[in-house]
Amino acid sequence: MPLSCPTPECPGRLVRSTSLPLTYCSMCSTFTGETFSAGQGVGLYKVLRELCVLETSAHLSRFKLISDEQTLPVVAAYCNKDSLRLVPLLCELNRWDNANTFYAALKSCQTTAFDELKDYWAMRLRQIFQANARDIEYLIEALGYAAGILHKVSEYVAEEFEVPDMNAKVESGSIKVSKSDLVLGDSVTVSWKSCISEKSSKTNKRSKRKTHPTSAELTVTDMVTNESQSYSLGGEGSREFNPEHDTMFKIVFKGNSQISKPQSVSVKVFPPLEIKEFKASSNAIVEGCAVDLWWDVAGCKTLRLVIRDDAFCEETIDVSSQPGNRYTFAPARRSTVTLVARSSAGSLQQASLSIGVTQLPKIPMSMLSNLLPSEIEISSPELPSLDFSFDMLNISSVENHSLLPLPMRDKVRYYLHRLKKYFLEEL
């Protein structure tokens, strides 16, 4: 049975927390309950989660209790020692003018998009509040857990992120990518790590710590659109990106008041390799004839033709800069032609076609002497004798020689006419 609110003249009912000794009355916005001993509470993410549960039970809107400044003392009362460091940061966030915008974005966020949301808001909040990057990110993760977006959050250990000996400084760091050449649609993993030197100090008990609080600022720049996006990260880690164009990743490591020199690495993004067309002018030819090959390939760096015939003879031809994307050859026997394309990113694609060759009949050398005659006899009709005396020269008489073939008769008539005209002129 719900308990009545202990506040005088308040008709409200108390909502009891399931994991903390805490009750809440939505009518007068009052918390009651036992508090833990100083620093003996639970993690901040668990406290915020319970506030969200109380909101649901009290039919309140999401993040109403978390964003209420009167709730912060309750949050501090139930947090453990390490989490207490984040309570003032939560207070600054709730006092921020755009806090409602941040909480609205968190309400509508899906689990798969949480990393992107965290990166975006961590960068903004870090610039506004001048806070440690890890503190900001962890606070966003705790709020994501409270909203049910995340199902697991690690405990916050403040000492891991405290500023160590002032002699500790960032000397350098490293950044690298899993591959420098990408095909559009592929992802690349960017990993980084800071290198810290620390001078020994007998008076500083923390000088022997193995970890140091450094942060990193990663800037991702699209080399085509010149658009940039920055990410506030820890001193060591990795992240996956899906660039659409050539991209540069630049990182700066920070520790105490020290800032390392910027380091950068770039990746190139190539269009996907595709053999759009590969064909021959004919798939069947007669021996001695030639065949033309055409192709249309996108995104390739090198292009080769591999020709292999039925006698297992193989020839490789580089056609990367072949004019007109065309090659002509005359296969002696049935052949398989393979077009092999390779992109700048190293991907490989190929297409093949077969060309049949009809062989001509072969005559042995021993039979040639029987087929070729040793003598050739040419027979023609006997030509009649002609009287070429001037008196007897008559063109019409040629027509009487019916034994002459018509073409020859015309020629004889032509030359007789020339002879007669010549003699008349001379005389």
mmCIF file of N, CA and C in Angstrom, residues 34-159:
data_model
loop_
_atom_site.group_PDB
_atom_site.id
_atom_site.type_symbol
_atom_site.label_atom_id
_atom_site.label_comp_id
_atom_site.label_asym_id
_atom_site.label_seq_id
_atom_site.Cartn_x
_atom_site.Cartn_y
_atom_site.Cartn_z
ATOM 1 N N GLU A 34 16.907 7.152 4.156
ATOM 2 C CA GLU A 34 18.190 7.092 4.835
ATOM 3 C C GLU A 34 19.311 7.295 3.815
ATOM 4 N N THR A 35 20.317 7.992 4.225
ATOM 5 C CA THR A 35 21.475 8.206 3.353
ATOM 6 C C THR A 35 22.621 7.313 3.788
ATOM 7 N N PHE A 36 23.516 7.068 2.844
ATOM 8 C CA PHE A 36 24.697 6.275 3.147
ATOM 9 C C PHE A 36 25.709 7.121 3.900
ATOM 10 N N SER A 37 26.675 6.446 4.473
ATOM 11 C CA SER A 37 27.794 7.168 5.069
ATOM 12 C C SER A 37 28.557 7.874 3.952
ATOM 13 N N ALA A 38 29.232 8.925 4.307
ATOM 14 C CA ALA A 38 29.932 9.730 3.299
ATOM 15 C C ALA A 38 30.860 8.866 2.460
ATOM 16 N N GLY A 39 30.649 8.908 1.148
ATOM 17 C CA GLY A 39 31.514 8.183 0.232
ATOM 18 C C GLY A 39 31.256 6.695 0.146
ATOM 19 N N GLN A 40 30.212 6.174 0.770
ATOM 20 C CA GLN A 40 29.953 4.743 0.772
ATOM 21 C C GLN A 40 28.765 4.369 -0.109
ATOM 22 N N GLY A 41 28.350 5.274 -0.960
ATOM 23 C CA GLY A 41 27.188 5.017 -1.794
ATOM 24 C C GLY A 41 27.509 4.167 -3.021
ATOM 25 N N VAL A 42 26.724 4.360 -4.067
ATOM 26 C CA VAL A 42 26.876 3.588 -5.303
ATOM 27 C C VAL A 42 27.348 4.517 -6.414
ATOM 28 N N GLY A 43 27.574 3.949 -7.551
ATOM 29 C CA GLY A 43 28.032 4.742 -8.682
ATOM 30 C C GLY A 43 26.982 5.728 -9.152
ATOM 31 N N LEU A 44 27.439 6.813 -9.745
ATOM 32 C CA LEU A 44 26.527 7.852 -10.215
ATOM 33 C C LEU A 44 25.507 7.297 -11.199
ATOM 34 N N TYR A 45 25.930 6.404 -12.103
ATOM 35 C CA TYR A 45 25.012 5.879 -13.113
ATOM 36 C C TYR A 45 23.854 5.118 -12.471
ATOM 37 N N LYS A 46 24.091 4.455 -11.320
ATOM 38 C CA LYS A 46 23.019 3.725 -10.625
ATOM 39 C C LYS A 46 22.054 4.691 -9.955
ATOM 40 N N VAL A 47 22.575 5.772 -9.393
ATOM 41 C CA VAL A 47 21.711 6.770 -8.767
ATOM 42 C C VAL A 47 20.809 7.419 -9.808
ATOM 43 N N LEU A 48 21.390 7.789 -10.946
ATOM 44 C CA LEU A 48 20.600 8.422 -11.997
ATOM 45 C C LEU A 48 19.552 7.462 -12.557
ATOM 46 N N ARG A 49 19.887 6.202 -12.623
ATOM 47 C CA ARG A 49 18.932 5.203 -13.111
ATOM 48 C C ARG A 49 17.734 5.101 -12.159
ATOM 49 N N GLU A 50 18.000 5.138 -10.860
ATOM 50 C CA GLU A 50 16.911 5.064 -9.890
ATOM 51 C C GLU A 50 16.010 6.296 -9.971
ATOM 52 N N LEU A 51 16.596 7.454 -10.240
ATOM 53 C CA LEU A 51 15.781 8.650 -10.406
ATOM 54 C C LEU A 51 14.837 8.501 -11.602
ATOM 55 N N CYS A 52 15.324 7.884 -12.662
ATOM 56 C CA CYS A 52 14.460 7.650 -13.828
ATOM 57 C C CYS A 52 13.346 6.667 -13.495
ATOM 58 N N VAL A 53 13.644 5.669 -12.666
ATOM 59 C CA VAL A 53 12.612 4.717 -12.242
ATOM 60 C C VAL A 53 11.556 5.415 -11.407
ATOM 61 N N LEU A 54 11.984 6.295 -10.514
ATOM 62 C CA LEU A 54 11.030 7.058 -9.715
ATOM 63 C C LEU A 54 10.179 7.975 -10.596
ATOM 64 N N GLU A 55 10.785 8.536 -11.619
ATOM 65 C CA GLU A 55 10.029 9.379 -12.544
ATOM 66 C C GLU A 55 8.903 8.598 -13.191
ATOM 67 N N THR A 56 9.238 7.378 -13.657
ATOM 68 C CA THR A 56 8.234 6.548 -14.314
ATOM 69 C C THR A 56 7.122 6.181 -13.351
ATOM 70 N N SER A 57 7.489 5.801 -12.123
ATOM 71 C CA SER A 57 6.483 5.423 -11.133
ATOM 72 C C SER A 57 5.612 6.600 -10.744
ATOM 73 N N ALA A 58 6.194 7.801 -10.746
ATOM 74 C CA ALA A 58 5.443 8.996 -10.364
ATOM 75 C C ALA A 58 4.807 9.677 -11.568
ATOM 76 N N HIS A 59 4.893 9.033 -12.751
ATOM 77 C CA HIS A 59 4.294 9.561 -13.982
ATOM 78 C C HIS A 59 4.852 10.941 -14.333
ATOM 79 N N LEU A 60 6.152 11.076 -14.180
ATOM 80 C CA LEU A 60 6.819 12.322 -14.542
ATOM 81 C C LEU A 60 7.518 12.162 -15.886
ATOM 82 N N SER A 61 7.854 13.274 -16.488
ATOM 83 C CA SER A 61 8.580 13.229 -17.766
ATOM 84 C C SER A 61 10.033 12.829 -17.525
ATOM 85 N N ARG A 62 10.630 12.229 -18.528
ATOM 86 C CA ARG A 62 11.986 11.743 -18.423
ATOM 87 C C ARG A 62 12.980 12.868 -18.142
ATOM 88 N N PHE A 63 13.914 12.631 -17.224
ATOM 89 C CA PHE A 63 14.975 13.555 -16.828
ATOM 90 C C PHE A 63 14.474 14.749 -16.005
ATOM 91 N N LYS A 64 13.221 14.710 -15.560
ATOM 92 C CA LYS A 64 12.728 15.826 -14.742
ATOM 93 C C LYS A 64 13.470 15.888 -13.413
ATOM 94 N N LEU A 65 13.631 14.737 -12.780
ATOM 95 C CA LEU A 65 14.311 14.722 -11.490
ATOM 96 C C LEU A 65 15.810 14.985 -11.646
ATOM 97 N N ILE A 66 16.399 14.412 -12.702
ATOM 98 C CA ILE A 66 17.845 14.578 -12.890
ATOM 99 C C ILE A 66 18.196 16.031 -13.159
ATOM 100 N N SER A 67 17.348 16.706 -13.928
ATOM 101 C CA SER A 67 17.646 18.096 -14.297
ATOM 102 C C SER A 67 17.185 19.095 -13.249
ATOM 103 N N ASP A 68 16.488 18.626 -12.190
ATOM 104 C CA ASP A 68 16.026 19.524 -11.127
ATOM 105 C C ASP A 68 17.187 19.823 -10.173
ATOM 106 N N GLU A 69 17.474 21.092 -9.996
ATOM 107 C CA GLU A 69 18.606 21.467 -9.152
ATOM 108 C C GLU A 69 18.408 21.036 -7.705
ATOM 109 N N GLN A 70 17.146 20.913 -7.245
ATOM 110 C CA GLN A 70 16.888 20.494 -5.871
ATOM 111 C C GLN A 70 17.219 19.023 -5.647
ATOM 112 N N THR A 71 17.379 18.278 -6.757
ATOM 113 C CA THR A 71 17.668 16.851 -6.643
ATOM 114 C C THR A 71 19.155 16.588 -6.429
ATOM 115 N N LEU A 72 19.989 17.532 -6.799
ATOM 116 C CA LEU A 72 21.430 17.296 -6.768
ATOM 117 C C LEU A 72 21.960 16.928 -5.377
ATOM 118 N N PRO A 73 21.475 17.525 -4.291
ATOM 119 C CA PRO A 73 21.947 17.077 -2.975
ATOM 120 C C PRO A 73 21.623 15.614 -2.701
ATOM 121 N N VAL A 74 20.489 15.149 -3.209
ATOM 122 C CA VAL A 74 20.120 13.731 -3.050
ATOM 123 C C VAL A 74 21.078 12.854 -3.845
ATOM 124 N N VAL A 75 21.399 13.306 -5.061
ATOM 125 C CA VAL A 75 22.337 12.550 -5.886
ATOM 126 C C VAL A 75 23.677 12.439 -5.176
ATOM 127 N N ALA A 76 24.145 13.547 -4.615
ATOM 128 C CA ALA A 76 25.430 13.540 -3.918
ATOM 129 C C ALA A 76 25.392 12.647 -2.676
ATOM 130 N N ALA A 77 24.225 12.576 -2.030
ATOM 131 C CA ALA A 77 24.118 11.795 -0.796
ATOM 132 C C ALA A 77 24.223 10.298 -1.059
ATOM 133 N N TYR A 78 23.867 9.868 -2.247
ATOM 134 C CA TYR A 78 23.859 8.430 -2.534
ATOM 135 C C TYR A 78 25.010 7.990 -3.436
ATOM 136 N N CYS A 79 25.859 8.919 -3.865
ATOM 137 C CA CYS A 79 26.995 8.558 -4.724
ATOM 138 C C CYS A 79 28.186 8.113 -3.881
ATOM 139 N N ASN A 80 29.015 7.258 -4.464
ATOM 140 C CA ASN A 80 30.248 6.878 -3.789
ATOM 141 C C ASN A 80 31.293 7.983 -3.963
ATOM 142 N N LYS A 81 32.442 7.765 -3.369
ATOM 143 C CA LYS A 81 33.462 8.811 -3.310
ATOM 144 C C LYS A 81 33.942 9.235 -4.694
ATOM 145 N N ASP A 82 34.198 8.270 -5.566
ATOM 146 C CA ASP A 82 34.707 8.614 -6.897
ATOM 147 C C ASP A 82 33.672 9.390 -7.711
ATOM 148 N N SER A 83 32.410 8.976 -7.598
ATOM 149 C CA SER A 83 31.373 9.622 -8.405
ATOM 150 C C SER A 83 31.056 11.029 -7.955
ATOM 151 N N LEU A 84 31.410 11.373 -6.723
ATOM 152 C CA LEU A 84 31.123 12.716 -6.225
ATOM 153 C C LEU A 84 31.788 13.785 -7.083
ATOM 154 N N ARG A 85 32.885 13.412 -7.722
ATOM 155 C CA ARG A 85 33.600 14.382 -8.560
ATOM 156 C C ARG A 85 32.745 14.853 -9.723
ATOM 157 N N LEU A 86 31.788 14.028 -10.171
ATOM 158 C CA LEU A 86 30.985 14.354 -11.339
ATOM 159 C C LEU A 86 29.735 15.146 -10.995
ATOM 160 N N VAL A 87 29.355 15.214 -9.719
ATOM 161 C CA VAL A 87 28.130 15.911 -9.333
ATOM 162 C C VAL A 87 28.197 17.397 -9.667
ATOM 163 N N PRO A 88 29.286 18.118 -9.357
ATOM 164 C CA PRO A 88 29.345 19.531 -9.771
ATOM 165 C C PRO A 88 29.231 19.710 -11.283
ATOM 166 N N LEU A 89 29.780 18.769 -12.037
ATOM 167 C CA LEU A 89 29.673 18.853 -13.493
ATOM 168 C C LEU A 89 28.228 18.681 -13.930
ATOM 169 N N LEU A 90 27.497 17.771 -13.279
ATOM 170 C CA LEU A 90 26.075 17.603 -13.568
ATOM 171 C C LEU A 90 25.304 18.866 -13.221
ATOM 172 N N CYS A 91 25.702 19.517 -12.136
ATOM 173 C CA CYS A 91 25.058 20.770 -11.739
ATOM 174 C C CYS A 91 25.279 21.850 -12.803
ATOM 175 N N GLU A 92 26.491 21.949 -13.337
ATOM 176 C CA GLU A 92 26.778 22.917 -14.404
ATOM 177 C C GLU A 92 25.966 22.613 -15.648
ATOM 178 N N LEU A 93 25.831 21.343 -15.943
ATOM 179 C CA LEU A 93 25.058 20.952 -17.116
ATOM 180 C C LEU A 93 23.600 21.374 -16.973
ATOM 181 N N ASN A 94 23.007 21.165 -15.804
ATOM 182 C CA ASN A 94 21.598 21.503 -15.607
ATOM 183 C C ASN A 94 21.363 23.009 -15.618
ATOM 184 N N ARG A 95 22.381 23.781 -15.272
ATOM 185 C CA ARG A 95 22.242 25.240 -15.286
ATOM 186 C C ARG A 95 22.503 25.828 -16.668
ATOM 187 N N TRP A 96 22.995 25.029 -17.547
ATOM 188 C CA TRP A 96 23.321 25.495 -18.904
ATOM 189 C C TRP A 96 22.032 25.868 -19.643
ATOM 190 N N ASP A 97 22.096 26.910 -20.454
ATOM 191 C CA ASP A 97 20.911 27.399 -21.163
ATOM 192 C C ASP A 97 20.348 26.366 -22.134
ATOM 193 N N ASN A 98 21.251 25.564 -22.729
ATOM 194 C CA ASN A 98 20.806 24.581 -23.721
ATOM 195 C C ASN A 98 20.696 23.174 -23.142
ATOM 196 N N ALA A 99 20.516 23.077 -21.824
ATOM 197 C CA ALA A 99 20.409 21.754 -21.203
ATOM 198 C C ALA A 99 19.206 20.979 -21.727
ATOM 199 N N ASN A 100 18.088 21.673 -21.940
ATOM 200 C CA ASN A 100 16.881 20.995 -22.440
ATOM 201 C C ASN A 100 17.122 20.391 -23.823
ATOM 202 N N THR A 101 17.918 21.093 -24.640
ATOM 203 C CA THR A 101 18.238 20.559 -25.973
ATOM 204 C C THR A 101 19.061 19.287 -25.860
ATOM 205 N N PHE A 102 20.010 19.289 -24.931
ATOM 206 C CA PHE A 102 20.823 18.090 -24.718
ATOM 207 C C PHE A 102 19.971 16.924 -24.240
ATOM 208 N N TYR A 103 19.103 17.150 -23.271
ATOM 209 C CA TYR A 103 18.270 16.062 -22.749
ATOM 210 C C TYR A 103 17.269 15.577 -23.793
ATOM 211 N N ALA A 104 16.783 16.490 -24.626
ATOM 212 C CA ALA A 104 15.857 16.085 -25.697
ATOM 213 C C ALA A 104 16.554 15.166 -26.702
ATOM 214 N N ALA A 105 17.815 15.498 -27.032
ATOM 215 C CA ALA A 105 18.581 14.640 -27.943
ATOM 216 C C ALA A 105 18.840 13.271 -27.318
ATOM 217 N N LEU A 106 19.070 13.265 -26.016
ATOM 218 C CA LEU A 106 19.324 11.998 -25.319
ATOM 219 C C LEU A 106 18.066 11.141 -25.265
ATOM 220 N N LYS A 107 16.911 11.776 -25.097
ATOM 221 C CA LYS A 107 15.651 11.023 -25.040
ATOM 222 C C LYS A 107 15.387 10.274 -26.333
ATOM 223 N N SER A 108 15.653 10.933 -27.453
ATOM 224 C CA SER A 108 15.320 10.360 -28.762
ATOM 225 C C SER A 108 16.425 9.489 -29.348
ATOM 226 N N CYS A 109 17.525 9.343 -28.625
ATOM 227 C CA CYS A 109 18.673 8.599 -29.170
ATOM 228 C C CYS A 109 18.451 7.094 -29.100
ATOM 229 N N GLN A 110 18.893 6.406 -30.129
ATOM 230 C CA GLN A 110 18.868 4.940 -30.150
ATOM 231 C C GLN A 110 20.232 4.403 -29.723
ATOM 232 N N THR A 111 20.242 3.135 -29.304
ATOM 233 C CA THR A 111 21.490 2.534 -28.819
ATOM 234 C C THR A 111 22.579 2.571 -29.880
ATOM 235 N N THR A 112 22.203 2.287 -31.137
ATOM 236 C CA THR A 112 23.196 2.223 -32.206
ATOM 237 C C THR A 112 23.805 3.582 -32.522
ATOM 238 N N ALA A 113 23.102 4.664 -32.166
ATOM 239 C CA ALA A 113 23.597 6.008 -32.483
ATOM 240 C C ALA A 113 24.193 6.703 -31.267
ATOM 241 N N PHE A 114 24.331 5.984 -30.153
ATOM 242 C CA PHE A 114 24.772 6.645 -28.929
ATOM 243 C C PHE A 114 26.216 7.129 -29.030
ATOM 244 N N ASP A 115 27.106 6.349 -29.639
ATOM 245 C CA ASP A 115 28.508 6.761 -29.744
ATOM 246 C C ASP A 115 28.646 8.070 -30.507
ATOM 247 N N GLU A 116 27.870 8.204 -31.556
ATOM 248 C CA GLU A 116 27.920 9.440 -32.345
ATOM 249 C C GLU A 116 27.400 10.621 -31.521
ATOM 250 N N LEU A 117 26.313 10.395 -30.784
ATOM 251 C CA LEU A 117 25.773 11.448 -29.929
ATOM 252 C C LEU A 117 26.781 11.832 -28.852
ATOM 253 N N LYS A 118 27.425 10.838 -28.245
ATOM 254 C CA LYS A 118 28.391 11.111 -27.191
ATOM 255 C C LYS A 118 29.561 11.933 -27.714
ATOM 256 N N ASP A 119 30.069 11.590 -28.884
ATOM 257 C CA ASP A 119 31.195 12.330 -29.459
ATOM 258 C C ASP A 119 30.823 13.788 -29.710
ATOM 259 N N TYR A 120 29.629 13.993 -30.258
ATOM 260 C CA TYR A 120 29.208 15.354 -30.605
ATOM 261 C C TYR A 120 29.049 16.216 -29.358
ATOM 262 N N TRP A 121 28.306 15.705 -28.359
ATOM 263 C CA TRP A 121 28.038 16.505 -27.173
ATOM 264 C C TRP A 121 29.251 16.613 -26.261
ATOM 265 N N ALA A 122 30.081 15.588 -26.237
ATOM 266 C CA ALA A 122 31.298 15.677 -25.416
ATOM 267 C C ALA A 122 32.194 16.801 -25.900
ATOM 268 N N MET A 123 32.294 16.965 -27.211
ATOM 269 C CA MET A 123 33.109 18.043 -27.759
ATOM 270 C C MET A 123 32.532 19.405 -27.369
ATOM 271 N N ARG A 124 31.210 19.557 -27.475
ATOM 272 C CA ARG A 124 30.587 20.837 -27.141
ATOM 273 C C ARG A 124 30.684 21.152 -25.650
ATOM 274 N N LEU A 125 30.342 20.162 -24.819
ATOM 275 C CA LEU A 125 30.333 20.411 -23.376
ATOM 276 C C LEU A 125 31.741 20.647 -22.836
ATOM 277 N N ARG A 126 32.700 19.979 -23.422
ATOM 278 C CA ARG A 126 34.082 20.174 -22.957
ATOM 279 C C ARG A 126 34.552 21.589 -23.239
ATOM 280 N N GLN A 127 34.158 22.126 -24.381
ATOM 281 C CA GLN A 127 34.542 23.497 -24.717
ATOM 282 C C GLN A 127 33.817 24.513 -23.830
ATOM 283 N N ILE A 128 32.579 24.198 -23.472
ATOM 284 C CA ILE A 128 31.781 25.137 -22.677
ATOM 285 C C ILE A 128 32.212 25.133 -21.210
ATOM 286 N N PHE A 129 32.375 23.930 -20.652
ATOM 287 C CA PHE A 129 32.658 23.830 -19.226
ATOM 288 C C PHE A 129 34.150 23.701 -18.909
ATOM 289 N N GLN A 130 34.984 23.594 -19.939
ATOM 290 C CA GLN A 130 36.431 23.454 -19.741
ATOM 291 C C GLN A 130 36.739 22.309 -18.772
ATOM 292 N N ALA A 131 36.070 21.202 -19.011
ATOM 293 C CA ALA A 131 36.210 20.050 -18.114
ATOM 294 C C ALA A 131 37.056 18.971 -18.759
ATOM 295 N N ASN A 132 37.470 18.012 -17.934
ATOM 296 C CA ASN A 132 38.232 16.875 -18.428
ATOM 297 C C ASN A 132 37.388 16.079 -19.416
ATOM 298 N N ALA A 133 37.990 15.700 -20.521
ATOM 299 C CA ALA A 133 37.250 15.004 -21.570
ATOM 300 C C ALA A 133 36.643 13.704 -21.059
ATOM 301 N N ARG A 134 37.403 12.980 -20.247
ATOM 302 C CA ARG A 134 36.898 11.702 -19.742
ATOM 303 C C ARG A 134 35.722 11.910 -18.791
ATOM 304 N N ASP A 135 35.750 12.954 -17.971
ATOM 305 C CA ASP A 135 34.630 13.230 -17.066
ATOM 306 C C ASP A 135 33.359 13.519 -17.847
ATOM 307 N N ILE A 136 33.494 14.327 -18.891
ATOM 308 C CA ILE A 136 32.335 14.661 -19.720
ATOM 309 C C ILE A 136 31.760 13.396 -20.367
ATOM 310 N N GLU A 137 32.627 12.587 -20.958
ATOM 311 C CA GLU A 137 32.160 11.375 -21.637
ATOM 312 C C GLU A 137 31.494 10.419 -20.663
ATOM 313 N N TYR A 138 32.081 10.292 -19.474
ATOM 314 C CA TYR A 138 31.495 9.353 -18.510
ATOM 315 C C TYR A 138 30.134 9.855 -18.027
ATOM 316 N N LEU A 139 29.981 11.157 -17.839
ATOM 317 C CA LEU A 139 28.694 11.705 -17.420
ATOM 318 C C LEU A 139 27.628 11.422 -18.473
ATOM 319 N N ILE A 140 27.975 11.581 -19.739
ATOM 320 C CA ILE A 140 27.016 11.291 -20.811
ATOM 321 C C ILE A 140 26.668 9.804 -20.820
ATOM 322 N N GLU A 141 27.673 8.934 -20.594
ATOM 323 C CA GLU A 141 27.406 7.499 -20.530
ATOM 324 C C GLU A 141 26.479 7.159 -19.359
ATOM 325 N N ALA A 142 26.703 7.811 -18.198
ATOM 326 C CA ALA A 142 25.848 7.565 -17.033
ATOM 327 C C ALA A 142 24.410 7.989 -17.312
ATOM 328 N N LEU A 143 24.228 9.108 -17.989
ATOM 329 C CA LEU A 143 22.882 9.558 -18.350
ATOM 330 C C LEU A 143 22.255 8.624 -19.388
ATOM 331 N N GLY A 144 23.096 8.103 -20.299
ATOM 332 C CA GLY A 144 22.590 7.129 -21.265
ATOM 333 C C GLY A 144 22.132 5.847 -20.597
ATOM 334 N N TYR A 145 22.848 5.428 -19.576
ATOM 335 C CA TYR A 145 22.439 4.237 -18.809
ATOM 336 C C TYR A 145 21.145 4.519 -18.052
ATOM 337 N N ALA A 146 21.043 5.719 -17.478
ATOM 338 C CA ALA A 146 19.831 6.080 -16.746
ATOM 339 C C ALA A 146 18.609 6.075 -17.657
ATOM 340 N N ALA A 147 18.801 6.482 -18.922
ATOM 341 C CA ALA A 147 17.687 6.530 -19.876
ATOM 342 C C ALA A 147 17.377 5.175 -20.491
ATOM 343 N N GLY A 148 18.187 4.165 -20.178
ATOM 344 C CA GLY A 148 17.954 2.839 -20.739
ATOM 345 C C GLY A 148 18.558 2.638 -22.113
ATOM 346 N N ILE A 149 19.350 3.599 -22.586
ATOM 347 C CA ILE A 149 19.987 3.460 -23.896
ATOM 348 C C ILE A 149 21.147 2.478 -23.811
ATOM 349 N N LEU A 150 21.955 2.600 -22.765
ATOM 350 C CA LEU A 150 23.056 1.675 -22.517
ATOM 351 C C LEU A 150 22.638 0.673 -21.456
ATOM 352 N N HIS A 151 23.142 -0.545 -21.593
ATOM 353 C CA HIS A 151 22.792 -1.606 -20.648
ATOM 354 C C HIS A 151 23.938 -1.941 -19.700
ATOM 355 N N LYS A 152 25.076 -1.317 -19.920
ATOM 356 C CA LYS A 152 26.216 -1.590 -19.056
ATOM 357 C C LYS A 152 27.162 -0.397 -19.075
ATOM 358 N N VAL A 153 27.579 0.017 -17.887
ATOM 359 C CA VAL A 153 28.537 1.109 -17.750
ATOM 360 C C VAL A 153 29.550 0.695 -16.687
ATOM 361 N N SER A 154 30.810 0.919 -16.980
ATOM 362 C CA SER A 154 31.851 0.571 -16.010
ATOM 363 C C SER A 154 31.858 1.576 -14.862
ATOM 364 N N GLU A 155 32.394 1.147 -13.729
ATOM 365 C CA GLU A 155 32.485 2.029 -12.569
ATOM 366 C C GLU A 155 33.509 3.134 -12.836
ATOM 367 N N TYR A 156 33.193 4.298 -12.358
ATOM 368 C CA TYR A 156 34.082 5.440 -12.521
ATOM 369 C C TYR A 156 35.113 5.436 -11.395
ATOM 370 N N VAL A 157 36.390 5.441 -11.752
ATOM 371 C CA VAL A 157 37.472 5.486 -10.767
ATOM 372 C C VAL A 157 38.186 6.811 -10.959
ATOM 373 N N ALA A 158 37.989 7.706 -10.025
ATOM 374 C CA ALA A 158 38.492 9.067 -10.197
ATOM 375 C C ALA A 158 40.002 9.124 -10.270
ATOM 376 N N GLU A 159 40.685 8.265 -9.543
ATOM 377 C CA GLU A 159 42.140 8.349 -9.477
ATOM 378 C C GLU A 159 42.791 8.112 -10.825
#
